[in-house]
Short mmCIF file of C-alpha atoms and ligand atoms in Angstrom, two decimals:
data_model
loop_
_atom_site.label_atom_id
_atom_site.label_comp_id
_atom_site.label_asym_id
_atom_site.label_seq_id
_atom_site.Cartn_x
_atom_site.Cartn_y
_atom_site.Cartn_z
CA MET A 1 108.17 82.00 100.56
CA SER A 2 108.70 85.58 99.36
CA GLN A 3 109.76 84.44 95.89
CA ASP A 4 106.69 82.25 95.70
CA LEU A 5 104.46 85.21 96.62
CA ILE A 6 106.17 87.43 94.08
CA GLU A 7 105.54 84.86 91.39
CA LYS A 8 101.86 84.66 92.42
CA SER A 9 101.57 88.45 92.31
CA ARG A 10 103.03 88.48 88.81
CA LYS A 11 100.74 85.69 87.71
CA TYR A 12 97.35 86.73 89.15
CA LEU A 13 97.26 90.44 89.89
CA TRP A 14 96.46 93.52 87.85
CA LEU A 15 97.39 96.62 89.85
CA PRO A 16 95.82 100.08 89.71
CA PHE A 17 97.57 102.83 87.74
CA THR A 18 100.36 100.37 86.95
CA GLN A 19 101.92 99.23 83.73
CA MET A 20 102.27 95.60 84.75
CA LYS A 21 105.43 95.27 82.70
CA ASP A 22 107.01 97.76 85.13
CA TYR A 23 105.69 95.77 88.07
CA ASP A 24 107.16 92.56 86.72
CA GLU A 25 110.56 94.25 86.62
CA HIS A 26 110.22 95.81 90.07
CA PRO A 27 107.83 93.73 92.18
CA LEU A 28 107.09 94.76 95.75
CA ILE A 29 104.90 93.10 98.35
CA ILE A 30 104.30 94.82 101.68
CA GLU A 31 103.92 92.55 104.66
CA SER A 32 103.62 94.85 107.65
CA GLY A 33 103.92 98.38 108.92
CA GLU A 34 104.81 100.18 112.14
CA GLY A 35 104.77 103.93 112.68
CA ILE A 36 105.68 105.71 109.46
CA LYS A 37 107.48 102.70 107.99
CA VAL A 38 106.32 99.66 106.05
CA LYS A 39 108.20 96.39 105.57
CA ASP A 40 108.23 94.13 102.51
CA VAL A 41 108.20 90.32 102.39
CA ASN A 42 112.00 90.28 102.22
CA GLY A 43 112.27 92.25 105.47
CA LYS A 44 113.37 95.52 103.83
CA GLU A 45 111.95 98.64 105.50
CA TYR A 46 110.76 101.81 103.76
CA TYR A 47 109.58 105.20 104.94
CA ASP A 48 105.99 105.68 103.79
CA GLY A 49 106.88 108.90 101.97
CA PHE A 50 103.50 109.26 100.29
CA SER A 51 101.32 108.08 103.20
CA SER A 52 100.23 104.99 101.23
CA VAL A 53 98.80 107.25 98.51
CA TRP A 54 98.13 110.37 100.53
CA LEU A 55 96.02 109.04 103.35
CA ASN A 56 97.96 107.91 106.40
CA VAL A 57 97.73 110.22 109.41
CA HIS A 58 98.94 108.58 112.64
CA GLY A 59 101.27 105.98 111.17
CA HIS A 60 100.66 102.25 110.75
CA ARG A 61 99.40 99.96 113.51
CA LYS A 62 98.28 102.82 115.70
CA GLN A 63 97.07 101.05 118.83
CA GLU A 64 93.97 103.19 119.38
CA LEU A 65 92.82 102.72 115.77
CA ASP A 66 93.45 98.96 115.88
CA ASP A 67 91.45 98.76 119.12
CA ALA A 68 88.54 100.80 117.73
CA ILE A 69 88.12 98.27 114.93
CA LYS A 70 88.38 95.33 117.33
CA ARG A 71 85.75 96.86 119.65
CA GLN A 72 83.36 97.40 116.75
CA LEU A 73 83.99 93.88 115.50
CA GLU A 74 82.63 92.56 118.81
CA LYS A 75 79.27 94.10 117.84
CA ILE A 76 78.87 93.93 114.06
CA ALA A 77 81.08 94.41 110.98
CA HIS A 78 78.52 95.71 108.53
CA SER A 79 74.84 96.39 108.00
CA THR A 80 73.30 98.47 105.24
CA LEU A 81 72.54 102.20 105.22
CA LEU A 82 69.72 101.86 102.69
CA GLY A 83 66.65 103.10 104.54
CA MET A 84 68.26 102.67 107.98
CA THR A 85 71.44 103.62 109.77
CA ASN A 86 73.89 102.28 112.35
CA ILE A 87 75.51 103.68 115.48
CA PRO A 88 79.03 104.63 114.24
CA ALA A 89 77.72 106.12 110.96
CA THR A 90 75.32 108.31 112.92
CA GLU A 91 77.87 109.39 115.55
CA LEU A 92 80.49 110.09 112.87
CA ALA A 93 78.04 112.21 110.85
CA GLU A 94 77.50 114.49 113.85
CA ARG A 95 81.27 114.89 114.36
CA LEU A 96 81.93 115.53 110.67
CA VAL A 97 79.27 118.22 110.44
CA ALA A 98 80.73 119.93 113.51
CA LEU A 99 84.20 119.96 111.89
CA SER A 100 83.20 121.03 108.38
CA PRO A 101 82.58 124.56 107.08
CA GLU A 102 79.46 125.99 108.74
CA LYS A 103 77.13 125.88 105.73
CA LEU A 104 77.61 122.11 105.33
CA THR A 105 75.06 120.33 107.50
CA ARG A 106 74.53 116.88 105.94
CA VAL A 107 76.77 113.95 105.07
CA PHE A 108 76.26 111.23 102.48
CA TYR A 109 78.67 108.29 102.80
CA SER A 110 80.46 106.27 100.12
CA ASP A 111 83.63 104.20 99.83
CA SER A 112 86.15 106.22 97.79
CA GLY A 113 87.02 109.75 96.82
CA ALA A 114 85.86 109.19 93.25
CA GLU A 115 82.44 108.08 94.47
CA ALA A 116 82.20 111.07 96.81
CA MET A 117 82.80 113.30 93.78
CA GLU A 118 80.41 111.31 91.59
CA ILE A 119 77.73 111.80 94.24
CA ALA A 120 78.42 115.54 94.45
CA LEU A 121 78.04 115.86 90.67
CA LYS A 122 74.78 113.90 90.62
CA MET A 123 73.38 115.83 93.58
CA ALA A 124 74.22 119.15 91.91
CA PHE A 125 72.59 118.01 88.67
CA GLN A 126 69.43 116.78 90.36
CA TYR A 127 69.23 119.75 92.72
CA TRP A 128 68.45 122.13 89.85
CA LYS A 129 65.94 119.70 88.39
CA ASN A 130 64.23 119.30 91.76
CA ILE A 131 63.86 123.06 92.22
CA GLY A 132 62.45 123.56 88.72
CA ARG A 133 65.50 124.74 86.77
CA PRO A 134 66.27 121.64 84.69
CA GLU A 135 68.18 123.68 82.09
CA LYS A 136 71.13 123.87 84.49
CA GLN A 137 72.80 120.60 83.47
CA LYS A 138 76.43 121.38 82.62
CA PHE A 139 79.61 121.59 84.64
CA ILE A 140 82.71 123.73 84.76
CA SER A 141 85.88 121.96 85.82
CA MET A 142 89.48 123.07 86.11
CA GLN A 143 92.33 122.40 83.72
CA ASN A 144 94.66 119.72 85.12
CA GLY A 145 91.99 118.73 87.63
CA TYR A 146 91.73 115.23 89.07
CA HIS A 147 88.79 113.84 91.00
CA GLY A 148 89.13 110.06 90.70
CA ASP A 149 88.58 107.40 88.08
CA THR A 150 84.86 106.72 87.70
CA ILE A 151 83.33 108.11 84.52
CA GLY A 152 81.67 111.13 86.13
CA ALA A 153 84.83 112.02 88.05
CA VAL A 154 86.90 111.54 84.90
CA SER A 155 84.50 113.79 82.96
CA VAL A 156 85.34 116.69 85.27
CA GLY A 157 88.99 115.69 85.37
CA SER A 158 91.55 116.82 82.86
CA ILE A 159 94.82 114.99 83.19
CA ASP A 160 95.39 114.12 79.57
CA LEU A 161 97.60 111.12 80.26
CA PHE A 162 94.90 109.41 82.35
CA HIS A 163 91.74 110.74 80.73
CA HIS A 164 92.32 111.17 77.01
CA VAL A 165 91.56 107.58 76.06
CA TYR A 166 88.09 107.78 77.67
CA GLY A 167 87.13 110.95 75.75
CA PRO A 168 84.18 109.39 73.89
CA LEU A 169 82.71 108.09 77.17
CA MET A 170 82.74 111.38 79.03
CA PHE A 171 80.12 114.10 79.33
CA ASP A 172 81.35 117.52 78.24
CA SER A 173 82.43 120.06 80.78
CA PHE A 174 83.75 123.57 80.28
CA LYS A 175 87.39 123.83 81.32
CA ALA A 176 88.54 126.86 83.27
CA PRO A 177 92.24 127.69 83.62
CA ILE A 178 94.13 127.13 86.86
CA PRO A 179 96.95 129.39 88.03
CA TYR A 180 100.06 127.25 87.58
CA VAL A 181 102.41 130.06 88.53
CA TYR A 182 105.74 128.32 87.81
CA ARG A 183 104.71 127.64 84.21
CA SER A 184 102.81 130.91 83.64
CA GLU A 185 104.12 133.65 81.39
CA SER A 186 104.30 136.27 84.14
CA ASN A 187 105.56 133.91 86.87
CA LYS A 188 103.73 136.25 89.26
CA PRO A 189 101.03 134.73 91.51
CA GLU A 190 98.68 137.75 91.50
CA VAL A 191 98.86 138.27 87.73
CA CYS A 192 98.33 134.59 87.08
CA ARG A 193 95.43 134.41 89.58
CA ASP A 194 93.63 137.47 88.20
CA ASP A 195 94.03 136.30 84.64
CA CYS A 196 92.49 132.89 85.46
CA LEU A 197 89.61 134.46 87.40
CA LYS A 198 88.91 136.78 84.50
CA GLN A 199 88.73 133.85 82.08
CA LEU A 200 86.44 131.98 84.45
CA GLU A 201 84.14 134.98 84.67
CA HIS A 202 83.91 135.15 80.86
CA LEU A 203 82.86 131.52 80.81
CA LEU A 204 80.24 132.16 83.48
CA ILE A 205 78.86 135.27 81.79
CA GLU A 206 78.30 133.27 78.65
CA HIS A 207 77.03 129.97 80.05
CA HIS A 208 75.82 130.35 83.64
CA ASP A 209 72.19 129.76 82.72
CA THR A 210 73.00 126.19 81.75
CA ILE A 211 75.64 125.44 84.39
CA ALA A 212 74.78 123.34 87.43
CA ALA A 213 78.12 123.40 89.25
CA LEU A 214 81.83 124.02 89.16
CA SER A 215 84.23 121.40 90.54
CA ILE A 216 87.63 122.28 91.93
CA GLU A 217 90.31 120.72 94.12
CA SER A 218 90.84 122.66 97.30
CA MET A 219 93.94 124.91 97.36
CA VAL A 220 96.26 122.29 95.78
CA GLN A 221 95.85 120.35 92.55
CA GLY A 222 97.41 117.09 93.68
CA ALA A 223 97.61 114.76 90.69
CA ALA A 224 98.47 117.67 88.38
CA GLY A 225 101.79 117.90 90.26
CA MET A 226 101.05 119.55 93.60
CA ILE A 227 100.09 122.90 92.09
CA VAL A 228 99.39 125.24 94.98
CA MET A 229 96.83 127.92 94.12
CA PRO A 230 97.86 131.52 94.79
CA GLU A 231 96.24 133.32 97.70
CA GLY A 232 92.80 134.64 96.77
CA PHE A 233 92.12 132.19 93.95
CA LEU A 234 89.78 129.73 95.69
CA SER A 235 87.88 132.54 97.41
CA GLY A 236 87.72 134.35 94.04
CA VAL A 237 86.14 131.26 92.49
CA ARG A 238 83.66 131.11 95.38
CA LYS A 239 82.60 134.72 94.76
CA LEU A 240 82.07 134.08 91.05
CA CYS A 241 80.02 130.92 91.70
CA THR A 242 77.76 132.86 94.04
CA LYS A 243 77.44 135.79 91.64
CA TYR A 244 76.44 133.55 88.72
CA GLU A 245 74.29 131.03 90.65
CA VAL A 246 76.52 128.04 90.10
CA LEU A 247 77.03 125.47 92.86
CA MET A 248 80.63 125.09 94.05
CA ILE A 249 81.85 121.52 94.54
CA VAL A 250 85.10 121.50 96.47
CA ASP A 251 87.20 118.33 96.35
CA GLU A 252 88.96 117.84 99.68
CA VAL A 253 89.74 114.16 99.09
CA ALA A 254 93.50 114.73 99.09
CA THR A 255 93.65 117.95 101.10
CA GLY A 256 91.12 117.22 103.85
CA PHE A 257 91.78 115.94 107.35
CA GLY A 258 94.77 118.04 108.23
CA ARG A 259 96.98 117.44 105.20
CA THR A 260 97.50 121.15 104.47
CA GLY A 261 97.57 122.36 108.08
CA LYS A 262 93.81 122.99 108.37
CA MET A 263 91.12 120.38 108.91
CA PHE A 264 89.89 121.26 105.39
CA ALA A 265 92.03 123.27 102.99
CA CYS A 266 89.17 125.62 102.03
CA GLU A 267 89.51 127.06 105.56
CA HIS A 268 92.74 128.75 104.38
CA GLU A 269 90.48 131.13 102.45
CA GLY A 270 87.29 130.97 104.51
CA VAL A 271 85.49 129.29 101.60
CA GLN A 272 82.07 127.72 102.22
CA PRO A 273 81.39 125.17 99.46
CA ASP A 274 77.89 124.06 98.47
CA LEU A 275 79.10 120.46 98.19
CA MET A 276 82.35 119.00 99.46
CA ALA A 277 83.92 115.59 98.86
CA ALA A 278 86.34 114.02 101.36
CA GLY A 279 87.91 110.61 101.90
CA LYS A 280 91.48 109.34 102.30
CA GLY A 281 92.52 110.63 105.78
CA ILE A 282 89.00 110.35 107.21
CA THR A 283 89.83 106.95 108.72
CA GLY A 284 93.47 107.82 109.42
CA GLY A 285 94.30 105.71 106.39
CA TYR A 286 92.72 102.50 107.68
CA LEU A 287 89.49 101.73 105.82
CA PRO A 288 87.63 102.92 102.73
CA ILE A 289 85.15 105.55 103.89
CA ALA A 290 84.39 108.70 101.91
CA VAL A 291 81.82 111.40 102.35
CA THR A 292 79.95 114.08 100.39
CA PHE A 293 78.91 117.07 102.49
CA THR A 294 76.00 119.27 101.42
CA THR A 295 74.15 122.36 102.59
CA GLU A 296 70.70 122.18 104.13
CA GLU A 297 69.35 123.99 101.07
CA ILE A 298 70.48 121.18 98.76
CA TYR A 299 69.23 118.51 101.16
CA GLN A 300 65.81 120.18 101.37
CA ALA A 301 65.48 120.19 97.57
CA PHE A 302 65.34 116.37 97.72
CA TYR A 303 63.03 116.14 100.75
CA ASP A 304 59.42 115.59 99.75
CA ASP A 305 56.70 112.95 99.36
CA TYR A 306 58.03 109.86 97.62
CA SER A 307 55.58 110.38 94.72
CA THR A 308 57.42 113.56 93.66
CA LEU A 309 60.41 111.32 92.79
CA LYS A 310 62.87 113.79 94.22
CA THR A 311 64.73 111.02 96.06
CA PHE A 312 68.47 110.73 95.51
CA PHE A 313 68.58 107.27 93.93
CA HIS A 314 72.21 106.45 94.63
CA GLY A 315 73.99 104.11 97.05
CA HIS A 316 76.65 101.45 97.46
CA SER A 317 76.61 98.09 99.21
CA TYR A 318 79.16 99.07 101.86
CA THR A 319 78.02 102.67 102.40
CA GLY A 320 78.41 103.68 106.05
CA ASN A 321 80.31 100.53 106.99
CA GLN A 322 80.51 100.23 110.80
CA LEU A 323 84.18 99.23 111.02
CA GLY A 324 85.18 102.18 108.83
CA CYS A 325 82.99 104.67 110.69
CA ALA A 326 84.21 103.40 114.08
CA VAL A 327 87.84 103.87 113.12
CA ALA A 328 87.03 107.30 111.65
CA ILE A 329 85.53 108.38 114.97
CA GLU A 330 88.68 107.25 116.78
CA ASN A 331 90.81 109.01 114.17
CA LEU A 332 88.98 112.29 114.85
CA ARG A 333 89.42 111.80 118.59
CA LEU A 334 93.17 111.37 118.04
CA PHE A 335 93.22 114.52 115.89
CA GLU A 336 92.05 116.41 118.96
CA GLN A 337 94.05 114.53 121.57
CA ASP A 338 97.34 114.75 119.66
CA GLN A 339 96.65 118.23 118.24
CA ILE A 340 97.42 117.00 114.76
CA ILE A 341 96.49 120.26 113.01
CA LYS A 342 98.84 122.24 115.25
CA GLN A 343 101.56 119.64 114.73
CA VAL A 344 101.26 119.89 110.93
CA THR A 345 101.32 123.68 111.00
CA GLN A 346 104.50 123.70 113.08
CA LYS A 347 106.27 120.87 111.25
CA ALA A 348 105.34 122.27 107.83
CA GLN A 349 107.70 125.14 108.61
CA ILE A 350 110.48 122.67 109.50
CA LEU A 351 109.73 120.76 106.32
CA HIS A 352 109.93 123.96 104.31
CA GLU A 353 113.39 124.65 105.72
CA LEU A 354 114.53 121.08 105.03
CA LEU A 355 113.35 121.22 101.42
CA GLN A 356 114.80 124.62 100.52
CA PRO A 357 118.40 123.35 100.02
CA LEU A 358 117.08 121.03 97.29
CA MET A 359 116.52 124.16 95.17
CA GLU A 360 120.28 124.26 94.76
CA LEU A 361 120.32 120.97 92.87
CA ALA A 362 120.93 121.37 89.15
CA HIS A 363 117.61 119.84 88.10
CA VAL A 364 115.13 120.99 90.72
CA GLY A 365 113.01 123.66 89.02
CA ASP A 366 110.33 124.31 91.63
CA ILE A 367 109.31 123.14 95.08
CA ARG A 368 105.66 123.56 96.00
CA GLN A 369 104.27 122.95 99.45
CA LEU A 370 101.16 123.49 101.51
CA GLY A 371 101.37 121.80 104.91
CA PHE A 372 102.46 118.20 104.42
CA MET A 373 101.65 118.20 100.70
CA CYS A 374 104.81 118.74 98.66
CA GLY A 375 105.83 118.48 95.02
CA ILE A 376 109.34 118.80 93.64
CA GLU A 377 109.37 119.55 89.91
CA LEU A 378 112.40 118.23 88.06
CA VAL A 379 113.53 120.00 84.90
CA GLN A 380 116.27 119.44 82.38
CA SER A 381 117.14 123.13 82.41
CA LYS A 382 116.45 125.49 85.28
CA GLU A 383 116.98 128.53 83.05
CA THR A 384 114.47 127.63 80.36
CA LYS A 385 112.29 125.33 82.53
CA GLU A 386 112.55 122.76 79.75
CA SER A 387 111.32 119.35 80.87
CA PHE A 388 113.27 116.11 80.63
CA PRO A 389 112.40 113.97 77.59
CA LYS A 390 109.24 111.98 78.42
CA THR A 391 110.84 108.71 77.36
CA GLY A 392 113.40 108.95 80.19
CA ARG A 393 110.59 108.93 82.82
CA ILE A 394 112.75 110.90 85.18
CA GLY A 395 110.20 111.05 88.02
CA TYR A 396 109.74 107.30 87.89
CA GLN A 397 113.50 106.68 87.85
CA VAL A 398 114.07 108.92 90.87
CA SER A 399 111.21 107.25 92.74
CA LEU A 400 112.70 103.81 92.02
CA LYS A 401 116.00 105.06 93.40
CA MET A 402 114.20 106.29 96.52
CA ARG A 403 112.73 102.85 96.90
CA GLU A 404 116.20 101.35 96.75
CA LEU A 405 117.32 103.88 99.39
CA GLY A 406 114.41 102.99 101.69
CA MET A 407 111.46 105.27 100.95
CA LEU A 408 108.24 104.77 98.99
CA THR A 409 106.48 107.37 96.89
CA ARG A 410 104.93 107.73 93.43
CA PRO A 411 105.69 110.65 91.14
CA MET A 412 103.25 112.61 89.03
CA GLY A 413 105.21 112.79 85.78
CA ASP A 414 108.33 114.85 86.49
CA VAL A 415 107.02 115.99 89.85
CA LEU A 416 108.21 114.04 92.87
CA VAL A 417 105.51 113.67 95.48
CA PHE A 418 106.38 113.97 99.15
CA MET A 419 103.41 113.53 101.47
CA PRO A 420 104.60 111.87 104.68
CA PRO A 421 102.20 110.72 107.42
CA LEU A 422 101.10 113.71 109.49
CA VAL A 423 102.78 112.41 112.67
CA SER A 424 106.27 112.22 111.09
CA THR A 425 108.81 113.78 113.46
CA ALA A 426 111.40 116.40 112.49
CA GLU A 427 114.09 113.67 112.52
CA GLU A 428 112.03 111.43 110.27
CA LEU A 429 111.33 114.31 107.90
CA GLN A 430 115.07 115.00 107.75
CA ALA A 431 115.85 111.34 107.00
CA MET A 432 113.27 111.25 104.21
CA VAL A 433 114.45 114.53 102.66
CA ASN A 434 118.01 113.12 102.70
CA ILE A 435 116.78 110.15 100.66
CA ILE A 436 114.99 112.44 98.19
CA LYS A 437 118.13 114.54 97.75
CA ARG A 438 120.40 111.57 97.23
CA ALA A 439 118.01 109.94 94.77
CA ILE A 440 117.68 113.14 92.70
CA GLU A 441 121.44 113.60 92.63
CA GLU A 442 122.22 110.00 91.73
CA VAL A 443 119.64 109.79 88.95
CA THR A 444 119.94 113.22 87.38
CA GLU A 445 123.72 113.12 87.44
CA ARG A 446 123.59 109.71 85.76
CA GLU A 447 121.26 111.21 83.13
CA LEU A 448 123.66 114.01 82.27
N1 PLP B 501 89.99 113.64 94.34
C1 PLP B 501 91.27 113.97 94.55
C2 PLP B 501 91.66 115.40 94.66
C3 PLP B 501 92.24 112.96 94.67
O1 PLP B 501 93.52 113.30 94.82
C4 PLP B 501 91.84 111.62 94.57
C5 PLP B 501 92.81 110.53 94.67
O2 PLP B 501 93.99 110.71 94.72
C6 PLP B 501 90.49 111.34 94.35
C7 PLP B 501 89.59 112.38 94.25
C8 PLP B 501 90.01 109.93 94.20
O3 PLP B 501 89.98 109.29 95.42
P1 PLP B 501 89.91 107.68 95.46
O4 PLP B 501 91.22 107.20 94.97
O5 PLP B 501 89.66 107.38 96.90
O6 PLP B 501 88.78 107.28 94.57
#
């Protein structure tokens, strides 16, 4: 049975972000999950060390979440949000607005983080047109940024490996530098931060008249390799956006819903975005719901008689899906009941202590962490910070070894990603860190 399924997967599927030749060599089919583990069709169990791509909160098959979906299913699975609404989408909107930074008072639903970003970009663009400043059409985005894979989101992204090939399809955006302290000349957070803010200000001085918005991940650049921004950077960007009349779009798709120890990572710096995208953990990792938050000021710029054509002409078939919104409401109730934010804050400290000994390994150059979002950068030489040769795909090899040892994750180049479900216990964190350590040792020692 399992071999038959594996053959079918090889024959019919095309998987996201996957060189299918790699998949053919290392096929994997998940059959079930329980708590923070998943099981494949051969009965082998794995820790979900990357929360099924950064989104699981309460573990798999959480009874309350399963029940919320079943209860909703007794009423209706889906009806449209075009020109009307439904009960869970309405109730969830109220809860989300209450949880989000104060200035954000409206929510617009979609189905993925990329769409939530796409919507934020289009809203920002049209906002200026609607208020009579159509010359503000351009965007500033951050070097190494990642906001998803639709063309708009890719246009404000800048991970060369993913985005380069689509260059001719993208709209231009100005790129501002990001403080990647480990790879900066000074290696000092404040110096690196101030230098980047200065460069951003130069860009704004020169171009602010034509700039609609700036897009930035919140506190951590995930796909770039878990690059944690130094204290004062995000709030510095906020100040500059305000000073130069540029809307600030904050991407909380990866960082939102408790991942960094706050409900939204921008709370670490008291930042109030003008637009904010969220997704992933919103349903506890169950169903595809995403959301774009906006201020009342932006909302009001679209509110008028139909004949003015200020309407936001954007929507998706499954926007505001009842099953997704129902499970999101239950997820938020569990956040409160189980004090998830407090749990993450406390266990992040334990995780920090568990990870520190890895710095002693010969090829661990840097460990970056904010809450339950961790990256371990592997280097050939700790002294010179020289990377491993690209052809060796060291991050991929170590992640394959982890799989063999019973834990799933996906690297970002040479950076190992560790983002366990937020309910992982101290013992489970220890067991997963043990696997990471063993995998790094076995692979890098073999490489030597
Ligand atoms: N924005 C950020 C910061 C992300 O990390 C991701 C996905 O990892 C996205 C957007 C895209 O989200 P989705 O995969 O749901 O489209």
